PDB file of C-alpha atoms in Angstrom:
ATOM      1  CA  MET K 119      29.019 -10.493  -9.553  1.00 79.00           C
ATOM      2  CA  LYS K 120      25.511  -9.609  -8.877  1.00 96.00           C
ATOM      3  CA  ASN K 121      22.330 -11.649  -8.952  1.00 98.00           C
ATOM      4  CA  LEU K 122      19.323 -11.089 -11.294  1.00 98.00           C
ATOM      5  CA  ILE K 123      15.532 -11.601 -11.126  1.00 98.00           C
ATOM      6  CA  TYR K 124      14.301 -12.082 -14.705  1.00 98.00           C
ATOM      7  CA  GLN K 125      10.734 -11.963 -15.993  1.00 98.00           C
ATOM      8  CA  VAL K 126       9.708 -12.291 -19.639  1.00 98.00           C
ATOM      9  CA  TRP K 127       6.424 -11.989 -21.522  1.00 97.00           C
ATOM     10  CA  ALA K 128       5.238 -12.277 -25.112  1.00 94.00           C
ATOM     11  CA  GLY K 129       2.598  -9.711 -26.224  1.00 93.00           C
ATOM     12  CA  GLU K 130       0.972  -6.886 -24.304  1.00 95.00           C
ATOM     13  CA  LEU K 131       1.393  -7.048 -20.515  1.00 96.00           C
ATOM     14  CA  ARG K 132      -1.760  -7.962 -18.693  1.00 97.00           C
ATOM     15  CA  PRO K 133      -2.765  -6.267 -15.457  1.00 98.00           C
ATOM     16  CA  GLY K 134      -1.766  -9.150 -13.299  1.00 98.00           C
ATOM     17  CA  CYS K 135       1.652  -9.403 -15.011  1.00 98.00           C
ATOM     18  CA  GLU K 136       2.222  -5.673 -14.437  1.00 98.00           C
ATOM     19  CA  TYR K 137       1.466  -6.191 -10.789  1.00 98.00           C
ATOM     20  CA  SER K 138       3.820  -9.269 -10.537  1.00 98.00           C
ATOM     21  CA  SER K 139       6.572  -7.091 -12.181  1.00 98.00           C
ATOM     22  CA  LYS K 140       6.061  -4.292  -9.802  1.00 98.00           C
ATOM     23  CA  LEU K 141       6.255  -6.496  -6.715  1.00 98.00           C
ATOM     24  CA  MET K 142       9.290  -8.429  -8.046  1.00 98.00           C
ATOM     25  CA  LYS K 143      11.130  -5.231  -8.945  1.00 98.00           C
ATOM     26  CA  GLU K 144      10.466  -4.045  -5.313  1.00 98.00           C
ATOM     27  CA  TYR K 145      11.728  -7.419  -3.903  1.00 98.00           C
ATOM     28  CA  ALA K 146      14.855  -7.424  -6.097  1.00 98.00           C
ATOM     29  CA  ASP K 147      15.611  -3.912  -4.815  1.00 98.00           C
ATOM     30  CA  LYS K 148      15.116  -5.033  -1.253  1.00 98.00           C
ATOM     31  CA  ILE K 149      17.583  -7.935  -1.491  1.00 98.00           C
ATOM     32  CA  GLY K 150      20.105  -6.006  -3.579  1.00 98.00           C
ATOM     33  CA  ALA K 151      19.562  -7.862  -6.891  1.00 98.00           C
ATOM     34  CA  ASP K 152      19.133  -6.447 -10.315  1.00 98.00           C
ATOM     35  CA  TYR K 153      15.720  -6.743 -12.095  1.00 98.00           C
ATOM     36  CA  ARG K 154      15.018  -7.243 -15.753  1.00 98.00           C
ATOM     37  CA  LEU K 155      11.742  -7.572 -17.600  1.00 98.00           C
ATOM     38  CA  ASP K 156      11.741  -8.522 -21.281  1.00 98.00           C
ATOM     39  CA  VAL K 157       8.704  -8.038 -23.458  1.00 98.00           C
ATOM     40  CA  ASP K 158       8.829  -9.850 -26.841  1.00 97.00           C
ATOM     41  CA  PRO K 159      12.684 -10.357 -26.677  1.00 97.00           C
ATOM     42  CA  ASN K 160      12.508 -13.073 -29.380  1.00 96.00           C
ATOM     43  CA  ILE K 161      15.700 -14.770 -28.169  1.00 97.00           C
ATOM     44  CA  ALA K 162      14.850 -18.370 -27.592  1.00 97.00           C
ATOM     45  CA  THR K 163      11.988 -18.112 -30.138  1.00 96.00           C
ATOM     46  CA  LYS K 164      14.565 -18.028 -32.890  1.00 97.00           C
ATOM     47  CA  LEU K 165      15.771 -21.472 -31.882  1.00 97.00           C
ATOM     48  CA  VAL K 166      12.489 -23.381 -32.500  1.00 97.00           C
ATOM     49  CA  ASP K 167      10.047 -23.598 -35.401  1.00 96.00           C
ATOM     50  CA  ALA K 168       6.903 -23.170 -33.282  1.00 93.00           C
ATOM     51  CA  ASN K 169       5.617 -22.223 -29.756  1.00 94.00           C
ATOM     52  CA  GLY K 170       8.601 -19.866 -29.250  1.00 95.00           C
ATOM     53  CA  MET K 171       6.972 -17.865 -26.494  1.00 95.00           C
ATOM     54  CA  TYR K 172       6.980 -20.858 -24.254  1.00 96.00           C
ATOM     55  CA  TRP K 173      10.785 -21.151 -24.490  1.00 98.00           C
ATOM     56  CA  GLU K 174      11.614 -17.474 -23.706  1.00 98.00           C
ATOM     57  CA  TRP K 175      12.131 -17.997 -19.963  1.00 98.00           C
ATOM     58  CA  LEU K 176      15.199 -20.184 -21.020  1.00 98.00           C
ATOM     59  CA  ASN K 177      16.843 -17.058 -22.483  1.00 98.00           C
ATOM     60  CA  PRO K 178      19.648 -17.211 -19.782  1.00 98.00           C
ATOM     61  CA  ILE K 179      20.992 -20.319 -21.361  1.00 98.00           C
ATOM     62  CA  CYS K 180      20.869 -18.734 -24.865  1.00 97.00           C
ATOM     63  CA  ASP K 181      21.889 -15.050 -24.474  1.00 98.00           C
ATOM     64  CA  ASP K 182      25.392 -14.044 -23.186  1.00 97.00           C
ATOM     65  CA  SER K 183      24.040 -10.849 -21.568  1.00 98.00           C
ATOM     66  CA  PHE K 184      23.028 -13.104 -18.594  1.00 98.00           C
ATOM     67  CA  LEU K 185      26.578 -14.399 -18.034  1.00 98.00           C
ATOM     68  CA  LYS K 186      27.595 -11.273 -16.121  1.00 98.00           C
ATOM     69  CA  TYR K 187      25.487 -12.548 -13.184  1.00 98.00           C
ATOM     70  CA  ASP K 188      26.391 -15.019 -10.466  1.00 98.00           C
ATOM     71  CA  LYS K 189      22.881 -16.350 -10.308  1.00 98.00           C
ATOM     72  CA  VAL K 190      19.744 -15.647 -12.410  1.00 98.00           C
ATOM     73  CA  CYS K 191      16.239 -16.399 -10.967  1.00 98.00           C
ATOM     74  CA  VAL K 192      13.630 -16.637 -13.669  1.00 98.00           C
ATOM     75  CA  ILE K 193      10.058 -16.028 -12.314  1.00 98.00           C
ATOM     76  CA  ASP K 194       6.746 -16.188 -14.168  1.00 98.00           C
ATOM     77  CA  LEU K 195       4.552 -13.191 -14.310  1.00 98.00           C
ATOM     78  CA  ASP K 196       1.788 -14.897 -12.387  1.00 98.00           C
ATOM     79  CA  VAL K 197       3.923 -15.341  -9.351  1.00 98.00           C
ATOM     80  CA  PHE K 198       3.736 -12.901  -6.380  1.00 98.00           C
ATOM     81  CA  PRO K 199       5.939 -12.461  -3.250  1.00 98.00           C
ATOM     82  CA  VAL K 200       4.148 -12.557   0.071  1.00 98.00           C
ATOM     83  CA  ASP K 201       3.721  -9.252   1.806  1.00 98.00           C
ATOM     84  CA  GLY K 202       6.841  -8.236   3.843  1.00 97.00           C
ATOM     85  CA  LEU K 203       9.163 -10.939   2.293  1.00 98.00           C
ATOM     86  CA  ASP K 204      12.699 -10.273   3.422  1.00 96.00           C
ATOM     87  CA  GLU K 205      14.283 -13.749   2.885  1.00 97.00           C
ATOM     88  CA  ASN K 206      16.868 -13.597   0.063  1.00 98.00           C
ATOM     89  CA  ILE K 207      16.142 -16.302  -2.532  1.00 98.00           C
ATOM     90  CA  PHE K 208      19.721 -16.203  -3.699  1.00 98.00           C
ATOM     91  CA  GLU K 209      21.149 -17.142  -0.282  1.00 96.00           C
ATOM     92  CA  GLU K 210      19.655 -20.653  -0.516  1.00 94.00           C
ATOM     93  CA  LYS K 211      22.414 -22.856  -1.785  1.00 95.00           C
ATOM     94  CA  ILE K 212      21.916 -24.798  -5.110  1.00 98.00           C
ATOM     95  CA  ASP K 213      24.064 -26.713  -7.499  1.00 98.00           C
ATOM     96  CA  LEU K 214      23.841 -25.724 -11.137  1.00 98.00           C
ATOM     97  CA  PHE K 215      20.099 -25.408 -11.230  1.00 98.00           C
ATOM     98  CA  GLY K 216      17.294 -24.916  -8.652  1.00 98.00           C
ATOM     99  CA  ILE K 217      13.587 -25.627  -9.059  1.00 98.00           C
ATOM    100  CA  CYS K 218      10.560 -26.528  -7.029  1.00 98.00           C
ATOM    101  CA  THR K 219       8.379 -29.692  -7.348  1.00 97.00           C
ATOM    102  CA  GLU K 220       4.629 -29.721  -7.604  1.00 96.00           C
ATOM    103  CA  PRO K 221       3.853 -32.482  -5.016  1.00 96.00           C
ATOM    104  CA  PHE K 222       0.104 -32.511  -5.851  1.00 97.00           C
ATOM    105  CA  GLN K 223       0.491 -33.159  -9.599  1.00 97.00           C
ATOM    106  CA  GLY K 224       1.248 -36.858  -9.460  1.00 96.00           C
ATOM    107  CA  LYS K 225      -1.921 -37.992  -7.955  1.00 96.00           C
ATOM    108  CA  TYR K 226      -3.821 -35.250  -9.745  1.00 97.00           C
ATOM    109  CA  ARG K 227      -2.720 -36.345 -13.121  1.00 97.00           C
ATOM    110  CA  ASN K 228      -3.564 -39.867 -12.171  1.00 97.00           C
ATOM    111  CA  SER K 229      -7.158 -38.924 -11.560  1.00 97.00           C
ATOM    112  CA  VAL K 230      -7.946 -36.628 -14.604  1.00 96.00           C
ATOM    113  CA  THR K 231      -6.597 -35.304 -17.936  1.00 97.00           C
ATOM    114  CA  ILE K 232      -5.601 -31.653 -17.787  1.00 95.00           C
ATOM    115  CA  GLY K 233      -5.696 -29.500 -20.896  1.00 93.00           C
ATOM    116  CA  GLY K 234      -6.619 -32.285 -23.139  1.00 94.00           C
ATOM    117  CA  SER K 235      -3.372 -34.280 -22.930  1.00 97.00           C
ATOM    118  CA  ILE K 236      -1.561 -33.988 -19.553  1.00 98.00           C
ATOM    119  CA  ASN K 237      -2.148 -37.123 -17.527  1.00 97.00           C
ATOM    120  CA  HIS K 238      -0.360 -40.050 -15.808  1.00 98.00           C
ATOM    121  CA  GLN K 239      -0.275 -42.341 -18.821  1.00 98.00           C
ATOM    122  CA  ASN K 240       1.242 -39.682 -21.005  1.00 98.00           C
ATOM    123  CA  ASP K 241       3.733 -38.748 -18.306  1.00 98.00           C
ATOM    124  CA  GLU K 242       4.902 -42.309 -18.266  1.00 98.00           C
ATOM    125  CA  THR K 243       5.147 -42.519 -21.991  1.00 98.00           C
ATOM    126  CA  TRP K 244       7.189 -39.319 -22.052  1.00 98.00           C
ATOM    127  CA  ALA K 245       9.512 -40.523 -19.305  1.00 98.00           C
ATOM    128  CA  LYS K 246      10.253 -43.823 -20.996  1.00 98.00           C
ATOM    129  CA  GLU K 247      11.153 -41.861 -24.222  1.00 98.00           C
ATOM    130  CA  CYS K 248      13.418 -39.578 -22.259  1.00 98.00           C
ATOM    131  CA  PHE K 249      15.309 -42.599 -21.010  1.00 98.00           C
ATOM    132  CA  LYS K 250      15.391 -44.264 -24.416  1.00 98.00           C
ATOM    133  CA  LEU K 251      16.601 -41.258 -26.244  1.00 98.00           C
ATOM    134  CA  TYR K 252      18.670 -39.324 -23.653  1.00 98.00           C
ATOM    135  CA  LYS K 253      19.404 -41.811 -20.857  1.00 97.00           C
ATOM    136  CA  ALA K 254      17.526 -39.547 -18.468  1.00 97.00           C
ATOM    137  CA  LYS K 255      16.087 -41.496 -15.511  1.00 97.00           C
ATOM    138  CA  LEU K 256      13.394 -39.278 -14.109  1.00 98.00           C
ATOM    139  CA  PRO K 257      12.733 -39.273 -10.344  1.00 98.00           C
ATOM    140  CA  ARG K 258       9.566 -40.322  -8.606  1.00 97.00           C
ATOM    141  CA  ASP K 259       7.735 -39.228  -5.484  1.00 96.00           C
ATOM    142  CA  LYS K 260       6.963 -41.298  -2.422  1.00 95.00           C
ATOM    143  CA  ASP K 261       3.860 -42.660  -4.108  1.00 95.00           C
ATOM    144  CA  GLY K 262       5.692 -43.797  -7.181  1.00 97.00           C
ATOM    145  CA  PHE K 263       4.438 -40.968  -9.477  1.00 97.00           C
ATOM    146  CA  LEU K 264       6.871 -39.095 -11.612  1.00 98.00           C
ATOM    147  CA  LYS K 265       7.941 -35.873  -9.916  1.00 98.00           C
ATOM    148  CA  VAL K 266       6.765 -32.718 -11.658  1.00 98.00           C
ATOM    149  CA  TYR K 267       8.970 -29.644 -11.637  1.00 98.00           C
ATOM    150  CA  ASN K 268       7.307 -26.358 -12.195  1.00 97.00           C
ATOM    151  CA  ALA K 269       9.072 -23.756 -14.234  1.00 97.00           C
ATOM    152  CA  GLY K 270       7.290 -20.815 -12.487  1.00 97.00           C
ATOM    153  CA  MET K 271      10.546 -20.215 -10.565  1.00 98.00           C
ATOM    154  CA  VAL K 272      13.888 -21.582 -11.801  1.00 98.00           C
ATOM    155  CA  MET K 273      17.368 -20.603 -10.638  1.00 98.00           C
ATOM    156  CA  PHE K 274      20.406 -20.785 -12.738  1.00 98.00           C
ATOM    157  CA  THR K 275      23.992 -20.339 -11.480  1.00 98.00           C
ATOM    158  CA  ASN K 276      26.637 -18.885 -13.755  1.00 98.00           C
ATOM    159  CA  GLU K 277      28.231 -22.286 -14.089  1.00 98.00           C
ATOM    160  CA  GLY K 278      24.710 -23.764 -14.800  1.00 98.00           C
ATOM    161  CA  MET K 279      24.159 -21.309 -17.644  1.00 98.00           C
ATOM    162  CA  GLN K 280      27.404 -22.241 -19.200  1.00 98.00           C
ATOM    163  CA  TYR K 281      26.844 -25.937 -18.583  1.00 98.00           C
ATOM    164  CA  ALA K 282      23.507 -25.786 -20.362  1.00 98.00           C
ATOM    165  CA  ARG K 283      25.065 -24.117 -23.356  1.00 98.00           C
ATOM    166  CA  GLU K 284      27.634 -26.866 -23.635  1.00 98.00           C
ATOM    167  CA  ASN K 285      25.568 -29.936 -22.642  1.00 98.00           C
ATOM    168  CA  PHE K 286      21.851 -29.489 -23.204  1.00 98.00           C
ATOM    169  CA  ILE K 287      20.464 -30.714 -26.582  1.00 98.00           C
ATOM    170  CA  PRO K 288      19.024 -28.137 -28.911  1.00 98.00           C
ATOM    171  CA  PHE K 289      15.496 -27.054 -28.230  1.00 98.00           C
ATOM    172  CA  GLN K 290      14.423 -28.042 -31.735  1.00 98.00           C
ATOM    173  CA  GLN K 291      15.894 -31.524 -31.471  1.00 98.00           C
ATOM    174  CA  TYR K 292      13.891 -32.163 -28.304  1.00 98.00           C
ATOM    175  CA  THR K 293      10.741 -30.833 -29.890  1.00 98.00           C
ATOM    176  CA  ASN K 294      11.191 -32.979 -33.057  1.00 98.00           C
ATOM    177  CA  ASP K 295      11.835 -36.045 -30.884  1.00 98.00           C
ATOM    178  CA  MET K 296       8.771 -35.588 -28.734  1.00 98.00           C
ATOM    179  CA  ARG K 297       6.455 -34.705 -31.511  1.00 98.00           C
ATOM    180  CA  LYS K 298       6.739 -38.242 -32.763  1.00 97.00           C
ATOM    181  CA  LEU K 299       5.135 -39.474 -29.620  1.00 97.00           C
ATOM    182  CA  GLY K 300       1.838 -37.615 -30.473  1.00 97.00           C
ATOM    183  CA  LEU K 301       1.258 -36.692 -26.835  1.00 97.00           C
ATOM    184  CA  GLY K 302       0.294 -33.070 -27.469  1.00 96.00           C
ATOM    185  CA  ARG K 303       2.165 -29.739 -27.257  1.00 97.00           C
ATOM    186  CA  PHE K 304       2.858 -29.760 -23.497  1.00 97.00           C
ATOM    187  CA  TYR K 305       5.297 -32.676 -23.801  1.00 98.00           C
ATOM    188  CA  THR K 306       7.225 -31.033 -26.711  1.00 98.00           C
ATOM    189  CA  VAL K 307       8.061 -27.676 -25.105  1.00 98.00           C
ATOM    190  CA  ASP K 308       9.977 -25.910 -22.460  1.00 98.00           C
ATOM    191  CA  GLN K 309       9.032 -27.170 -18.991  1.00 97.00           C
ATOM    192  CA  ASN K 310       9.411 -30.830 -19.731  1.00 98.00           C
ATOM    193  CA  TYR K 311      12.563 -30.154 -21.726  1.00 98.00           C
ATOM    194  CA  PHE K 312      14.177 -28.421 -18.739  1.00 98.00           C
ATOM    195  CA  HIS K 313      12.836 -31.034 -16.389  1.00 98.00           C
ATOM    196  CA  MET K 314      14.597 -33.784 -18.382  1.00 98.00           C
ATOM    197  CA  GLU K 315      17.837 -31.832 -18.936  1.00 98.00           C
ATOM    198  CA  ALA K 316      18.226 -30.613 -15.347  1.00 98.00           C
ATOM    199  CA  VAL K 317      17.617 -34.177 -14.058  1.00 98.00           C
ATOM    200  CA  ARG K 318      20.082 -35.592 -16.733  1.00 97.00           C
ATOM    201  CA  SER K 319      22.824 -33.200 -15.542  1.00 98.00           C
ATOM    202  CA  GLY K 320      22.794 -34.819 -12.163  1.00 98.00           C
ATOM    203  CA  ARG K 321      23.251 -31.245 -10.671  1.00 98.00           C
ATOM    204  CA  MET K 322      19.774 -29.980  -9.904  1.00 98.00           C
ATOM    205  CA  THR K 323      18.720 -28.846  -6.456  1.00 98.00           C
ATOM    206  CA  GLU K 324      15.098 -29.167  -5.340  1.00 98.00           C
ATOM    207  CA  LYS K 325      14.448 -25.729  -3.695  1.00 97.00           C
ATOM    208  CA  HIS K 326      12.138 -25.276  -0.802  1.00 97.00           C
ATOM    209  CA  ASN K 327       8.484 -25.459  -2.235  1.00 97.00           C
ATOM    210  CA  GLY K 328       7.759 -22.190  -0.421  1.00 98.00           C
ATOM    211  CA  TRP K 329       9.419 -20.509  -3.323  1.00 98.00           C
ATOM    212  CA  ASN K 330       6.668 -21.662  -5.637  1.00 98.00           C
ATOM    213  CA  ASN K 331       3.519 -22.504  -3.767  1.00 98.00           C
ATOM    214  CA  TYR K 332       0.804 -22.737  -6.414  1.00 96.00           C
ATOM    215  CA  ILE K 333      -2.931 -22.191  -6.414  1.00 98.00           C
ATOM    216  CA  HIS K 334      -5.184 -23.611  -9.176  1.00 97.00           C
ATOM    217  CA  TYR K 335      -8.659 -25.006  -9.796  1.00 97.00           C
ATOM    218  CA  THR K 336      -8.940 -28.769  -9.317  1.00 97.00           C
ATOM    219  CA  ARG K 337     -11.072 -30.782 -11.721  1.00 95.00           C
ATOM    220  CA  GLY K 338     -12.214 -34.415 -11.800  1.00 94.00           C
ATOM    221  CA  PRO K 339     -12.715 -36.565  -8.692  1.00 96.00           C
ATOM    222  CA  LEU K 340     -10.258 -34.675  -6.552  1.00 96.00           C
ATOM    223  CA  GLY K 341     -12.202 -31.449  -7.390  1.00 95.00           C
ATOM    224  CA  LEU K 342     -15.359 -32.862  -5.727  1.00 95.00           C
ATOM    225  CA  ALA K 343     -13.539 -32.689  -2.362  1.00 91.00           C
ATOM    226  CA  ASP K 344     -12.047 -29.277  -2.958  1.00 94.00           C
ATOM    227  CA  PRO K 345     -12.400 -27.289  -6.263  1.00 96.00           C
ATOM    228  CA  ILE K 346      -9.199 -25.283  -5.468  1.00 97.00           C
ATOM    229  CA  HIS K 347      -5.740 -26.636  -4.704  1.00 97.00           C
ATOM    230  CA  ASP K 348      -3.986 -24.199  -2.379  1.00 98.00           C
ATOM    231  CA  SER K 349      -0.482 -25.276  -1.565  1.00 97.00           C
ATOM    232  CA  ARG K 350       0.474 -22.276   0.650  1.00 98.00           C
ATOM    233  CA  THR K 351       1.888 -22.917   4.102  1.00 97.00           C
ATOM    234  CA  ASP K 352       3.394 -20.974   6.953  1.00 97.00           C
ATOM    235  CA  GLU K 353       6.622 -21.058   5.007  1.00 98.00           C
ATOM    236  CA  THR K 354       5.247 -19.692   1.805  1.00 98.00           C
ATOM    237  CA  LYS K 355       7.421 -16.973   0.099  1.00 98.00           C
ATOM    238  CA  PHE K 356       6.113 -16.763  -3.545  1.00 98.00           C
ATOM    239  CA  VAL K 357       2.603 -17.640  -4.598  1.00 98.00           C
ATOM    240  CA  HIS K 358       1.978 -18.900  -8.173  1.00 98.00           C
ATOM    241  CA  ILE K 359      -1.646 -17.987  -9.001  1.00 98.00           C
ATOM    242  CA  GLN K 360      -2.762 -20.248 -11.782  1.00 97.00           C
ATOM    243  CA  LEU K 361      -6.441 -19.566 -11.490  1.00 97.00           C
ATOM    244  CA  SER K 362      -8.293 -19.119 -14.766  1.00 94.00           C
ATOM    245  CA  GLY K 363      -8.432 -15.378 -15.708  1.00 96.00           C
ATOM    246  CA  ALA K 364      -6.042 -14.392 -12.927  1.00 97.00           C
ATOM    247  CA  ASP K 365      -3.897 -12.302 -15.318  1.00 97.00           C
ATOM    248  CA  TYR K 366      -6.871  -9.931 -15.507  1.00 97.00           C
ATOM    249  CA  PHE K 367      -7.618  -9.736 -11.665  1.00 97.00           C
ATOM    250  CA  ASP K 368      -7.043  -6.414 -10.068  1.00 97.00           C
ATOM    251  CA  ASN K 369      -4.134  -5.767  -7.611  1.00 98.00           C
ATOM    252  CA  LYS K 370      -6.314  -6.032  -4.478  1.00 97.00           C
ATOM    253  CA  LYS K 371      -7.712  -9.472  -5.483  1.00 97.00           C
ATOM    254  CA  LEU K 372      -4.215 -10.803  -6.286  1.00 98.00           C
ATOM    255  CA  TYR K 373      -2.857  -9.361  -3.135  1.00 98.00           C
ATOM    256  CA  ASN K 374      -5.687 -11.160  -1.087  1.00 98.00           C
ATOM    257  CA  ILE K 375      -5.105 -14.411  -2.936  1.00 98.00           C
ATOM    258  CA  THR K 376      -1.355 -14.170  -2.176  1.00 98.00           C
ATOM    259  CA  ASN K 377      -1.657 -13.202   1.457  1.00 98.00           C
ATOM    260  CA  LYS K 378      -5.096 -14.080   2.868  1.00 98.00           C
ATOM    261  CA  THR K 379      -7.555 -16.986   3.359  1.00 97.00           C
ATOM    262  CA  ARG K 380     -10.063 -17.866   0.785  1.00 95.00           C
ATOM    263  CA  ALA K 381     -12.746 -15.920   2.579  1.00 94.00           C
ATOM    264  CA  PHE K 382     -11.107 -12.760   1.257  1.00 96.00           C
ATOM    265  CA  TRP K 383     -10.516 -13.815  -2.355  1.00 96.00           C
ATOM    266  CA  ARG K 384     -14.088 -13.005  -3.703  1.00 92.00           C
ATOM    267  CA  LEU K 385     -13.344 -14.875  -6.981  1.00 91.00           C
ATOM    268  CA  ASP K 386     -16.975 -14.433  -8.112  1.00 85.00           C
ATOM    269  CA  ASP K 387     -16.801 -10.681  -8.018  1.00 79.00           C
TER     270      ASP K 387
END
């Protein structure tokens, strides 16, 4: 059985998405994996009554066309491999599911509300409800904050895709349950759903964070010290560029952000 790198998008592809797709296709070819890009597949969308586009990356646990693969790696279209990457992401062993943490998010969400609703208090309310409804005890980091798992890169094994079909609760049930909390859309959709279910399975592997090193603007008190959080290290493999407007950056700018220091980014140009 082969492995697959999968990317998915709703609507017209933006320039940054096209560049990510180009690089990920080249990377897949290099490591001997298949590559698949779906635009408006409307697979997971049919299983929820709203916000369907957010769920489409979970198509591997909905659509049987993915079951011919040993592993499927789903990668957002704002994620870019570093130049010259030869390391094969599929060779890193995982259990049923593999995902990276966002180590900065705990303290960040404790200092500011993001997107109108994402903060420490709402995280805690959500986590309590997950335990109450689904008996999912969500893990914490060394500082006591709830761990955050980022869906920008998620690996499914074949066994994991089948396990999810048989054991995960329906998307709509989760959405209905979480809407009752009134915490906002973020807590009712895909990323937190998968976070909860992967943890509840007891068979999730935390992959090396170099497979999803993220860059984003920092607001609130922590932003006074540094307005950009750049989690890249010497071991970075994929860079998740979450800067506002990055989907419309040209290829050179995205290349520089992925591979070079901030002095070369020229974000104001």
